[in-house]
């Protein structure tokens, strides 16, 4: 099968996903990664407690029936050349990035042999997933850090290179719980991306090629500034409030879908939102 024939799948989680009950999101990841034949590797680069965090996910994935689960612990860039780790990734059907500090993931893994191997498996059909910090790294440009519950201002967000699995967007996690609309909007102004995804806790976006499905108990806030009519970024100082007019806002709960190519929400009956209702347009 050629590379273009494979579906490219991501499961991007807003953090604090259920690991004890029905495990709706992690269950979906295992299902997409092969179900009872899944071969999952857990990437713990983000956390300073790799064994504790990794073993917690091993218990969950094994309980859900995954056939093989193992931890790949990379504390240094030298570890990212491990032949054992590269062999495990080459066989993986699912690759899961834990939470922690997203800057650790990129500083340890980006542009290494493991990075190349993971992208190769993604192109070949392996499912890539990440939670919290592991979600933040999915775009080509990520939020490294930023103030929550703040008025949008250029100074409140620091951006940096991500891992590049979902280019052209910005992702923020723990979204509703930490009041991060201001920093997501600011991040979109920092970068040429036109779509921002704010993912609540115990909520995920499951990406298959150009289509996104919302999974979990919360919602995903999508900011689309592709048709925005005005912002004042070129005329203000870094500590002054941003103004943005004409951006679109979608808030989608479990079961709703969104098309990345058309930038349209898809209702639960499969009809594009633009065909049935007027989409919300906000000035923020």
XYZ file of N, CA and C in Angstrom:
852
model
N 0.848 -1.203 0.000
C 0.000 0.000 0.000
C 0.881 1.249 0.000
N 0.559 2.220 -0.829
C 1.364 3.430 -0.890
C 1.093 4.313 0.317
N 2.030 5.244 0.565
C 1.882 6.126 1.717
C 0.596 6.931 1.644
N 0.225 7.384 0.412
C -0.958 8.223 0.284
C -2.243 7.453 0.536
N -2.178 6.117 0.515
C -3.383 5.320 0.732
C -3.715 5.163 2.213
N -2.767 5.472 3.083
C -2.990 5.313 4.508
C -3.744 6.515 5.082
N -4.695 6.250 5.964
C -5.323 7.318 6.720
C -4.341 7.817 7.772
N -4.319 9.121 7.948
C -3.470 9.708 8.985
C -4.373 10.059 10.157
N -4.122 9.445 11.303
C -5.021 9.579 12.445
C -4.283 10.117 13.668
N -4.923 11.068 14.318
C -4.435 11.648 15.566
C -5.556 11.624 16.591
N -5.192 11.431 17.866
C -6.145 11.614 18.958
C -5.505 12.616 19.913
N -6.054 13.828 19.946
C -5.435 14.944 20.662
C -6.337 15.296 21.847
N -5.803 15.122 23.061
C -6.602 15.121 24.288
C -6.294 16.361 25.126
N -7.335 16.982 25.651
C -7.177 18.207 26.419
C -6.626 18.025 27.820
N -6.263 16.798 28.198
C -5.708 16.531 29.525
C -6.750 15.963 30.472
N -6.277 15.389 31.569
C -7.133 14.861 32.637
C -8.190 13.906 32.104
N -7.815 13.085 31.129
C -8.768 12.120 30.577
C -9.045 11.004 31.586
N -10.244 10.455 31.511
C -10.670 9.379 32.403
C -9.789 8.144 32.197
N -9.194 7.666 33.294
C -8.360 6.459 33.248
C -8.913 5.352 34.124
N -10.041 5.609 34.803
C -10.556 4.649 35.769
C -11.928 4.098 35.399
N -12.763 4.886 34.755
C -14.130 4.472 34.448
C -14.255 3.857 33.067
N -15.125 4.455 32.243
C -15.337 3.932 30.889
C -14.177 4.213 29.954
N -13.331 5.187 30.302
C -12.133 5.508 29.498
C -12.501 5.724 28.030
N -13.509 6.553 27.794
C -14.045 6.723 26.442
C -12.956 7.136 25.452
N -12.121 8.089 25.831
C -11.115 8.603 24.903
C -9.983 7.602 24.699
N -9.441 7.065 25.779
C -8.348 6.102 25.653
C -8.832 4.820 24.977
N -10.085 4.466 25.217
C -10.683 3.314 24.534
C -10.700 3.539 23.015
N -11.068 4.762 22.604
C -11.106 5.075 21.174
C -9.710 5.027 20.567
N -8.712 5.505 21.314
C -7.329 5.421 20.833
C -6.914 3.975 20.615
N -7.173 3.119 21.592
C -6.810 1.707 21.460
C -7.544 1.076 20.279
N -8.827 1.392 20.135
C -9.602 0.837 19.019
C -8.991 1.236 17.679
N -8.670 2.513 17.536
C -8.089 2.989 16.282
C -6.702 2.411 16.041
N -5.994 2.119 17.117
C -4.627 1.582 16.996
C -4.591 0.078 16.756
N -5.752 -0.561 16.655
C -5.766 -1.989 16.356
C -6.526 -2.840 17.335
N -7.136 -2.235 18.356
C -7.938 -2.999 19.312
C -7.100 -4.012 20.074
N -7.564 -5.245 20.095
C -6.849 -6.282 20.843
C -5.535 -6.679 20.178
N -5.278 -6.185 18.994
C -3.997 -6.421 18.324
C -3.092 -5.190 18.366
N -3.494 -4.178 19.132
C -2.738 -2.930 19.184
C -1.354 -3.142 19.798
N -0.387 -2.473 19.211
C 0.990 -2.452 19.725
C 1.310 -0.994 20.032
N 1.285 -0.641 21.315
C 1.343 0.763 21.733
C 2.667 1.069 22.417
N 3.267 2.190 22.041
C 4.426 2.704 22.770
C 4.023 4.012 23.449
N 4.471 4.195 24.671
C 4.151 5.361 25.483
C 5.395 6.231 25.570
N 5.306 7.436 25.030
C 6.427 8.374 25.020
C 6.337 9.262 26.255
N 7.322 9.159 27.134
C 7.266 9.863 28.419
C 8.225 11.052 28.498
N 8.663 11.564 27.352
C 9.643 12.658 27.351
C 9.155 13.880 28.112
N 7.840 14.116 28.143
C 7.310 15.342 28.749
C 7.394 15.353 30.270
N 7.439 14.180 30.888
C 7.305 14.114 32.341
C 8.632 13.821 33.038
N 8.758 14.330 34.253
C 9.917 14.027 35.087
C 9.694 12.775 35.924
N 8.509 12.151 35.764
C 8.199 10.891 36.456
C 7.839 9.833 35.411
N 8.771 9.500 34.539
C 8.432 8.639 33.394
C 7.939 7.251 33.777
N 8.531 6.643 34.775
C 8.129 5.286 35.141
C 6.733 5.284 35.752
N 6.486 6.203 36.684
C 5.177 6.266 37.333
C 4.069 6.577 36.330
N 4.285 7.588 35.504
C 3.278 7.978 34.519
C 3.095 6.884 33.470
N 4.207 6.350 32.987
C 4.136 5.324 31.955
C 3.429 4.070 32.414
N 3.721 3.628 33.634
C 3.090 2.404 34.137
C 1.594 2.584 34.356
N 1.180 3.809 34.683
C -0.248 4.081 34.816
C -0.960 3.854 33.482
N -0.355 4.332 32.389
C -0.954 4.117 31.068
C -0.850 2.662 30.626
N 0.210 1.995 31.010
C 0.308 0.562 30.690
C -0.883 -0.183 31.273
N -1.213 0.108 32.544
C -2.343 -0.567 33.194
C -3.646 -0.300 32.444
N -3.843 0.952 32.024
C -5.089 1.285 31.322
C -5.153 0.570 29.977
N -4.100 0.669 29.188
C -4.131 0.098 27.846
C -4.214 -1.424 27.875
N -3.566 -2.038 28.834
C -3.672 -3.497 28.955
C -5.070 -3.900 29.407
N -5.672 -3.121 30.302
C -7.047 -3.418 30.738
C -8.022 -3.314 29.575
N -7.738 -2.395 28.657
C -8.600 -2.225 27.496
C -8.326 -3.256 26.403
N -7.293 -4.077 26.610
C -7.085 -5.204 25.710
C -5.965 -5.083 24.711
N -5.161 -4.009 24.755
C -4.050 -3.875 23.822
C -3.087 -5.060 23.984
N -2.614 -5.574 22.881
C -1.783 -6.780 22.912
C -0.385 -6.520 23.462
N 0.242 -5.416 23.025
C 1.597 -5.075 23.477
C 1.618 -3.605 23.886
N 2.172 -3.305 25.059
C 2.331 -1.925 25.520
C 3.707 -1.799 26.165
N 4.453 -0.785 25.787
C 5.750 -0.557 26.420
C 6.051 0.930 26.490
N 6.920 1.289 27.414
C 7.343 2.671 27.623
C 8.623 2.928 26.837
N 8.693 4.108 26.202
C 9.951 4.605 25.666
C 10.300 5.864 26.446
N 11.302 5.749 27.298
C 11.724 6.846 28.172
C 12.963 7.504 27.577
N 12.827 8.746 27.166
C 13.956 9.494 26.608
C 14.210 10.708 27.480
N 15.270 10.668 28.243
C 15.602 11.795 29.110
C 16.562 12.763 28.436
N 17.285 12.301 27.409
C 18.248 13.136 26.693
C 18.104 12.889 25.196
N 18.705 13.774 24.404
C 18.674 13.594 22.955
C 19.477 12.353 22.543
N 20.448 11.977 23.327
C 21.190 10.747 23.045
C 20.264 9.534 23.139
N 19.335 9.561 24.104
C 18.368 8.463 24.236
C 17.498 8.342 22.991
N 17.325 9.457 22.277
C 16.464 9.458 21.094
C 17.116 8.773 19.893
N 18.291 8.179 20.108
C 18.948 7.393 19.052
C 18.932 5.905 19.392
N 18.282 5.539 20.483
C 18.296 4.154 20.958
C 17.755 3.190 19.897
N 18.541 2.186 19.586
C 18.103 1.196 18.601
C 16.910 0.400 19.113
N 16.857 0.163 20.418
C 15.720 -0.555 20.998
C 14.434 0.247 20.846
N 14.522 1.566 21.126
C 13.358 2.430 20.975
C 12.928 2.520 19.518
N 13.884 2.646 18.622
C 13.566 2.745 17.194
C 12.897 1.470 16.691
N 13.333 0.338 17.189
C 12.722 -0.934 16.794
C 11.279 -1.011 17.300
N 11.060 -0.557 18.534
C 9.704 -0.572 19.097
C 8.771 0.341 18.302
N 9.257 1.520 17.929
C 8.431 2.460 17.169
C 8.108 1.886 15.796
N 9.058 1.204 15.192
C 8.843 0.635 13.866
C 7.712 -0.394 13.855
N 7.458 -1.017 15.003
C 6.407 -2.028 15.103
C 5.098 -1.468 15.665
N 5.121 -0.227 16.145
C 3.967 0.332 16.863
C 2.815 0.629 15.922
N 1.608 0.343 16.415
C 0.389 0.760 15.714
C -0.233 1.984 16.388
N 0.222 2.285 17.603
C -0.236 3.462 18.329
C 0.908 4.055 19.124
N 1.079 5.369 19.062
C 2.159 6.066 19.767
C 1.521 7.158 20.607
N 1.747 7.119 21.925
C 1.033 7.976 22.863
C 2.015 8.862 23.626
N 1.833 10.189 23.531
C 2.652 11.160 24.254
C 1.937 11.562 25.542
N 2.591 11.403 26.683
C 1.981 11.753 27.966
C 2.041 13.254 28.204
N 1.419 13.671 29.291
C 1.478 15.058 29.718
C 2.767 15.374 30.450
N 2.922 16.642 30.799
C 4.117 17.126 31.475
C 4.448 18.518 30.990
N 5.619 18.672 30.386
C 6.085 19.953 29.865
C 6.363 19.777 28.377
N 5.592 20.476 27.534
C 5.740 20.286 26.102
C 7.125 20.678 25.580
N 7.773 21.625 26.261
C 9.107 22.022 25.825
C 10.108 20.874 25.984
N 9.887 19.990 26.948
C 10.760 18.825 27.101
C 10.642 17.895 25.887
N 9.418 17.741 25.374
C 9.234 16.850 24.225
C 10.037 17.345 23.036
N 9.896 18.622 22.705
C 10.582 19.131 21.519
C 12.088 19.232 21.723
N 12.520 19.614 22.918
C 13.965 19.751 23.149
C 14.676 18.401 23.113
N 13.980 17.347 23.516
C 14.593 16.010 23.542
C 14.398 15.274 22.225
N 13.234 15.406 21.593
C 12.902 14.538 20.462
C 12.952 15.194 19.086
N 12.683 16.483 18.995
C 12.529 17.084 17.664
C 13.824 16.972 16.856
N 13.676 16.578 15.596
C 14.780 16.439 14.642
C 15.784 15.355 15.046
N 15.312 14.358 15.758
C 16.143 13.203 16.102
C 15.706 11.996 15.271
N 16.404 10.884 15.443
C 16.039 9.658 14.739
C 14.671 9.151 15.181
N 14.355 9.302 16.465
C 13.031 8.889 16.945
C 11.944 9.753 16.321
N 12.180 11.047 16.225
C 11.216 11.952 15.584
C 10.936 11.478 14.157
N 11.986 11.198 13.410
C 11.811 10.735 12.026
C 11.053 9.410 11.976
N 11.366 8.516 12.920
C 10.716 7.199 12.945
C 9.227 7.323 13.263
N 8.876 8.217 14.187
C 7.460 8.408 14.536
C 6.699 8.994 13.347
N 7.280 9.974 12.673
C 6.619 10.539 11.500
C 6.473 9.489 10.396
N 7.450 8.620 10.268
C 7.344 7.565 9.273
C 6.186 6.621 9.592
N 6.077 6.228 10.859
C 4.976 5.341 11.255
C 3.623 6.044 11.091
N 3.582 7.339 11.374
C 2.344 8.109 11.171
C 1.939 8.073 9.697
N 2.897 8.264 8.800
C 2.608 8.209 7.370
C 2.162 6.821 6.940
N 2.615 5.802 7.669
C 2.277 4.417 7.330
C 0.968 3.948 7.958
N 0.361 4.795 8.799
C -0.943 4.458 9.342
C -1.025 4.295 10.841
N 0.098 4.401 11.562
C 0.039 4.331 13.020
C -0.708 5.549 13.565
N -1.447 5.343 14.659
C -2.220 6.421 15.280
C -1.332 7.134 16.293
N -1.253 8.455 16.185
C -0.483 9.262 17.124
C -1.463 9.939 18.077
N -1.193 9.852 19.376
C -2.058 10.478 20.381
C -1.202 11.237 21.384
N -1.825 12.206 22.028
C -1.130 12.946 23.073
C -2.129 13.626 23.980
N -1.768 13.740 25.244
C -2.627 14.391 26.220
C -1.895 15.556 26.869
N -2.593 16.660 27.111
C -2.034 17.825 27.783
C -0.801 18.319 27.018
N 0.387 18.240 27.605
C 1.599 18.634 26.874
C 1.752 17.837 25.592
N 1.354 16.574 25.634
C 1.407 15.735 24.442
C 0.448 16.186 23.360
N -0.591 16.939 23.739
C -1.498 17.544 22.757
C -0.910 18.832 22.206
N -0.287 19.617 23.074
C 0.236 20.923 22.667
C 1.260 20.809 21.549
N 2.020 19.700 21.504
C 3.099 19.576 20.526
C 2.631 19.140 19.144
N 1.358 18.820 18.962
C 0.904 18.258 17.692
C 1.047 19.193 16.493
N 0.822 20.509 16.607
C 0.999 21.375 15.437
C 2.480 21.588 15.095
N 2.724 22.323 14.011
C 4.106 22.684 13.687
C 4.597 23.853 14.530
N 3.671 24.672 15.034
C 4.004 25.746 15.969
C 3.127 25.572 17.203
N 3.738 25.557 18.388
C 2.966 25.261 19.599
C 3.075 26.388 20.616
N 2.114 26.396 21.537
C 2.198 27.280 22.696
C 3.174 26.659 23.689
N 4.282 27.319 23.919
C 5.272 26.828 24.882
C 4.804 27.136 26.298
N 4.353 28.349 26.496
C 3.765 28.744 27.770
C 2.968 30.022 27.550
N 2.107 30.327 28.518
C 1.301 31.537 28.393
C 0.391 31.705 29.587
N 0.004 32.945 29.837
C -0.871 33.255 30.963
C -2.304 32.854 30.641
N -2.953 32.189 31.581
C -4.357 31.852 31.443
C -5.218 32.975 32.002
N -6.496 32.964 31.653
C -7.475 33.911 32.174
C -6.987 35.356 32.042
N -6.428 35.654 30.863
C -5.892 36.986 30.611
C -6.544 37.610 29.386
N -6.631 38.932 29.385
C -7.020 39.654 28.189
C -5.995 39.377 27.100
N -6.418 39.126 25.851
C -5.430 38.881 24.798
C -4.446 40.037 24.663
N -3.172 39.730 24.848
C -2.080 40.681 24.638
C -0.899 39.889 24.092
N -0.094 40.486 23.253
C 0.992 39.758 22.609
C 1.977 39.180 23.616
N 2.122 39.799 24.780
C 3.118 39.371 25.748
C 2.730 38.111 26.524
N 1.463 37.680 26.452
C 1.040 36.598 27.345
C 1.343 35.209 26.801
N 1.834 35.104 25.569
C 2.080 33.791 24.967
C 3.486 33.721 24.392
N 4.156 32.604 24.654
C 5.430 32.294 23.998
C 5.208 31.103 23.078
N 5.575 31.251 21.810
C 5.413 30.190 20.825
C 6.766 29.555 20.501
N 6.703 28.315 20.016
C 7.922 27.621 19.623
C 7.596 26.495 18.664
N 8.602 25.822 18.124
C 8.353 24.724 17.185
C 7.654 23.559 17.872
N 6.645 22.983 17.186
C 5.999 21.765 17.652
C 6.539 20.567 16.895
N 5.826 19.440 16.987
C 6.285 18.210 16.346
C 5.753 18.055 14.924
N 4.779 18.883 14.524
C 4.375 18.945 13.133
C 3.480 17.845 12.630
N 2.703 17.205 13.500
C 1.751 16.189 13.030
C 0.498 16.814 12.436
N 0.109 17.998 12.922
C -1.086 18.687 12.426
C -0.723 20.143 12.155
N -0.094 20.408 11.021
C 0.385 21.763 10.745
C -0.751 22.738 10.462
N -0.440 24.022 10.616
C -1.374 25.067 10.232
C -2.441 25.398 11.247
N -2.349 24.831 12.449
C -3.320 25.130 13.503
C -2.564 25.437 14.790
N -3.296 25.916 15.784
C -2.773 26.073 17.142
C -3.687 25.296 18.076
N -3.105 24.600 19.038
C -3.884 23.797 19.986
C -3.601 24.262 21.407
N -4.665 24.413 22.196
C -4.507 24.678 23.631
C -5.339 23.659 24.398
N -4.875 23.285 25.564
C -5.469 22.198 26.336
C -5.931 22.713 27.706
N -6.643 21.867 28.477
C -7.229 22.293 29.766
C -8.013 23.588 29.550
N -8.754 23.668 28.450
C -9.169 24.957 27.911
C -10.188 25.677 28.792
N -11.360 25.089 28.972
C -12.383 25.726 29.803
C -11.919 25.825 31.245
N -11.296 24.768 31.724
C -10.925 24.682 33.138
C -9.934 25.775 33.541
N -9.098 26.234 32.600
C -8.085 27.238 32.936
C -8.307 28.567 32.231
N -9.461 28.727 31.603
C -9.812 30.017 31.004
C -8.815 30.493 29.964
N -8.603 29.709 28.923
C -7.500 29.977 28.008
C -7.901 30.575 26.659
N -9.105 31.123 26.550
C -9.511 31.713 25.285
C -8.579 32.861 24.900
N -8.224 33.693 25.860
C -7.350 34.831 25.567
C -6.015 34.420 25.012
N -5.433 33.369 25.579
C -4.103 32.983 25.081
C -4.191 32.244 23.752
N -5.307 31.534 23.484
C -5.459 30.899 22.180
C -5.589 31.954 21.082
N -6.387 32.977 21.330
C -6.527 34.058 20.355
C -5.188 34.743 20.121
N -4.455 34.993 21.196
C -3.142 35.628 21.064
C -2.197 34.758 20.252
N -2.223 33.446 20.492
C -1.356 32.530 19.753
C -1.654 32.567 18.262
N -2.929 32.684 17.896
C -3.295 32.762 16.483
C -2.747 34.033 15.835
N -2.668 35.116 16.581
C -2.112 36.358 16.043
C -0.593 36.254 15.916
N 0.038 35.524 16.838
C 1.488 35.325 16.762
C 1.885 34.554 15.510
N 1.059 33.592 15.120
C 1.405 32.662 14.044
C 0.479 32.831 12.849
N 0.906 32.396 11.665
C 0.051 32.520 10.478
C -1.093 31.510 10.436
N -1.211 30.646 11.435
C -2.325 29.694 11.482
C -3.644 30.454 11.566
N -4.698 29.879 10.968
C -6.005 30.537 11.009
C -7.004 29.782 11.877
N -6.666 28.569 12.330
C -7.563 27.780 13.165
C -6.911 27.507 14.511
N -7.654 27.772 15.576
C -7.202 27.449 16.921
C -8.186 26.504 17.582
N -7.683 25.450 18.213
C -8.524 24.461 18.884
C -8.243 24.503 20.384
N -9.265 24.865 21.153
C -9.172 24.835 22.606
C -9.918 23.614 23.117
N -9.194 22.652 23.687
C -9.771 21.355 24.038
C -9.937 21.256 25.557
N -11.163 21.034 26.002
C -11.431 20.887 27.431
C -10.821 19.600 27.973
N -10.749 19.506 29.294
C -10.273 18.277 29.936
C -11.246 17.129 29.691
N -10.714 15.917 29.669
C -11.471 14.696 29.367
C -12.264 14.841 28.071
N -11.630 15.505 27.116
C -12.214 15.742 25.793
C -11.083 15.632 24.780
N -11.410 15.183 23.576
C -10.379 15.015 22.554
C -10.921 15.350 21.184
N -10.001 15.659 20.274
C -10.341 15.681 18.857
C -9.656 14.474 18.213
N -10.451 13.665 17.535
C -9.919 12.523 16.788
C -9.849 12.942 15.330
N -8.638 13.018 14.790
C -8.406 13.530 13.446
C -8.164 12.370 12.498
N -8.936 12.307 11.424
C -8.706 11.350 10.350
C -8.585 12.135 9.053
N -7.360 12.232 8.553
C -7.092 13.064 7.379
C -7.602 14.485 7.634
N -8.632 14.953 6.900
C -9.100 16.336 7.052
C -10.304 16.480 7.969
N -10.758 15.386 8.579
C -11.968 15.458 9.399
C -11.664 15.241 10.871
N -12.299 16.049 11.701
C -12.139 15.981 13.150
C -13.460 15.573 13.774
N -13.400 14.655 14.746
C -14.573 14.288 15.537
C -14.302 14.593 16.996
N -15.287 15.168 17.679
C -15.148 15.504 19.093
C -15.563 14.298 19.933
N -14.721 13.957 20.932
C -14.967 12.816 21.811
C -14.796 13.274 23.256
N -15.700 12.847 24.140
C -15.502 13.101 25.562
C -16.608 13.923 26.190
N -16.386 14.320 27.450
C -17.461 14.926 28.228
C -17.531 16.440 28.106
N -16.507 17.085 27.606
C -16.504 18.538 27.477
C -16.760 18.976 26.048
N -16.190 20.116 25.688
C -16.359 20.672 24.347
C -15.010 21.096 23.786
N -15.015 21.355 22.484
C -13.853 21.925 21.808
C -14.270 23.279 21.248
N -13.516 24.302 21.594
C -13.745 25.650 21.090
C -12.824 25.871 19.896
N -13.414 26.196 18.750
C -12.634 26.418 17.530
C -12.740 27.892 17.155
N -11.599 28.547 17.067
C -11.542 29.939 16.621
C -10.998 29.946 15.204
N -11.776 30.499 14.284
C -11.412 30.568 12.865
C -11.265 32.033 12.487
N -10.035 32.453 12.266
C -9.815 33.855 11.912
C -9.511 34.033 10.430
N -9.847 33.005 9.626
C -9.536 33.069 8.200
C -10.247 34.218 7.492
N -11.417 34.608 8.020
C -12.164 35.698 7.403
C -12.295 36.896 8.332
N -11.406 36.982 9.313
C -11.471 38.130 10.219
C -11.196 39.418 9.448
N -11.811 40.478 9.889
C -11.761 41.731 9.135
C -10.764 42.735 9.690
N -10.321 42.499 10.937
C -9.436 43.510 11.541
C -8.756 42.947 12.762
N -7.468 43.292 12.950
C -6.823 43.193 14.258
C -5.807 44.322 14.367
N -5.491 44.690 15.595
C -4.636 45.851 15.839
C -3.212 45.484 16.215
N -2.781 44.246 15.882
C -1.468 43.757 16.327
C -0.319 44.642 15.855
N -0.464 45.267 14.697
C 0.630 46.082 14.152
C 0.710 47.474 14.762
N -0.262 47.835 15.572
C -0.304 49.213 16.069
C -0.192 49.323 17.584
N -0.068 48.180 18.281
C -0.036 48.217 19.744
C 1.315 47.745 20.263
N 1.594 48.067 21.513
C 2.760 47.539 22.208
C 2.421 46.179 22.801
N 3.433 45.439 23.221
C 3.223 44.045 23.623
C 2.303 43.902 24.828
N 2.243 44.905 25.699
C 1.427 44.785 26.903
C 0.055 45.437 26.748
N -0.311 45.824 25.520
C -1.600 46.469 25.291
C -2.604 45.461 24.731
N -3.902 45.650 24.994
C -4.914 44.659 24.591
C -5.042 44.519 23.075
N -5.212 43.288 22.633
C -5.487 43.000 21.233
C -6.965 43.233 20.920
N -7.227 43.644 19.705
C -8.587 43.701 19.177
C -8.643 42.838 17.920
N -9.669 42.011 17.801
C -9.883 41.184 16.606
C -11.362 41.270 16.264
N -11.671 41.496 15.008
C -13.063 41.582 14.577
C -13.334 40.572 13.468
N -14.540 40.009 13.496
C -14.995 39.156 12.408
C -14.503 37.726 12.454
N -13.915 37.283 13.561
C -13.502 35.882 13.675
C -14.727 35.009 13.939
N -14.675 33.763 13.475
C -15.754 32.812 13.728
C -15.437 31.981 14.961
N -16.482 31.626 15.691
C -16.336 30.800 16.885
C -17.282 29.608 16.792
N -16.753 28.405 16.930
C -17.555 27.191 17.011
C -17.299 26.558 18.377
N -18.342 26.078 19.020
C -18.192 25.302 20.254
C -18.899 23.976 20.030
N -18.120 22.890 20.005
C -18.652 21.592 19.594
C -18.448 20.549 20.692
N -19.529 19.876 21.113
C -19.425 18.795 22.096
C -19.266 17.437 21.406
N -19.314 16.398 22.222
C -19.153 15.013 21.775
C -20.057 14.694 20.576
N -19.480 14.049 19.580
C -20.243 13.585 18.438
C -20.261 14.522 17.255
N -19.945 15.790 17.472
C -19.900 16.735 16.366
C -18.569 16.601 15.619
N -18.579 17.087 14.375
C -17.390 16.965 13.543
C -17.050 18.316 12.927
N -15.819 18.392 12.415
C -15.347 19.634 11.796
C -14.414 19.261 10.660
N -14.585 19.927 9.506
C -13.746 19.661 8.351
C -12.626 20.696 8.274
N -11.388 20.233 8.326
C -10.245 21.139 8.316
C -10.087 21.851 6.979
N -10.464 21.187 5.911
C -10.266 21.768 4.582
C -11.286 22.863 4.311
N -12.562 22.588 4.609
C -13.609 23.583 4.354
C -13.794 24.543 5.523
N -13.212 24.188 6.670
C -13.357 24.950 7.920
C -14.821 25.120 8.301
N -15.582 24.031 8.162
C -16.998 24.030 8.512
C -17.287 22.967 9.562
N -18.149 23.314 10.509
C -18.645 22.332 11.468
C -19.640 21.422 10.775
N -19.670 20.152 11.195
C -20.602 19.165 10.655
C -21.491 18.707 11.795
N -22.794 18.826 11.621
C -23.729 18.479 12.681
C -23.829 16.964 12.833
N -24.485 16.513 13.879
C -24.562 15.076 14.168
C -25.296 14.298 13.091
N -26.084 14.984 12.252
C -26.763 14.299 11.147
C -25.942 14.317 9.863
N -24.706 14.813 9.958
C -23.804 14.800 8.823
C -23.895 16.015 7.921
N -24.808 16.945 8.214
C -24.988 18.135 7.392
C -24.040 19.227 7.868
N -23.420 19.935 6.939
C -22.554 21.052 7.302
C -23.382 22.135 7.978
N -22.828 22.712 9.029
C -23.573 23.719 9.788
C -23.993 24.884 8.919
N -23.176 25.244 7.923
C -23.500 26.387 7.077
C -24.729 26.145 6.211
N -25.116 24.879 6.053
C -26.286 24.564 5.248
C -27.595 24.706 6.020
N -27.501 24.776 7.352
C -28.729 24.760 8.141
C -28.897 25.969 9.049
N -27.786 26.494 9.553
C -27.892 27.604 10.494
C -26.802 28.612 10.202
N -26.990 29.822 10.674
C -25.938 30.826 10.588
C -24.904 30.556 11.641
N -23.634 30.460 11.230
C -22.564 30.219 12.200
C -22.356 31.493 13.023
N -21.878 31.289 14.238
C -21.622 32.421 15.119
C -20.445 33.231 14.575
N -20.578 34.535 14.564
C -19.483 35.415 14.190
C -19.291 36.389 15.346
N -18.045 36.466 15.822
C -17.815 37.296 17.012
C -16.689 38.267 16.749
N -16.754 39.409 17.414
C -15.622 40.321 17.487
C -15.038 40.198 18.864
N -13.753 39.878 18.932
C -13.148 39.657 20.252
C -11.922 40.531 20.399
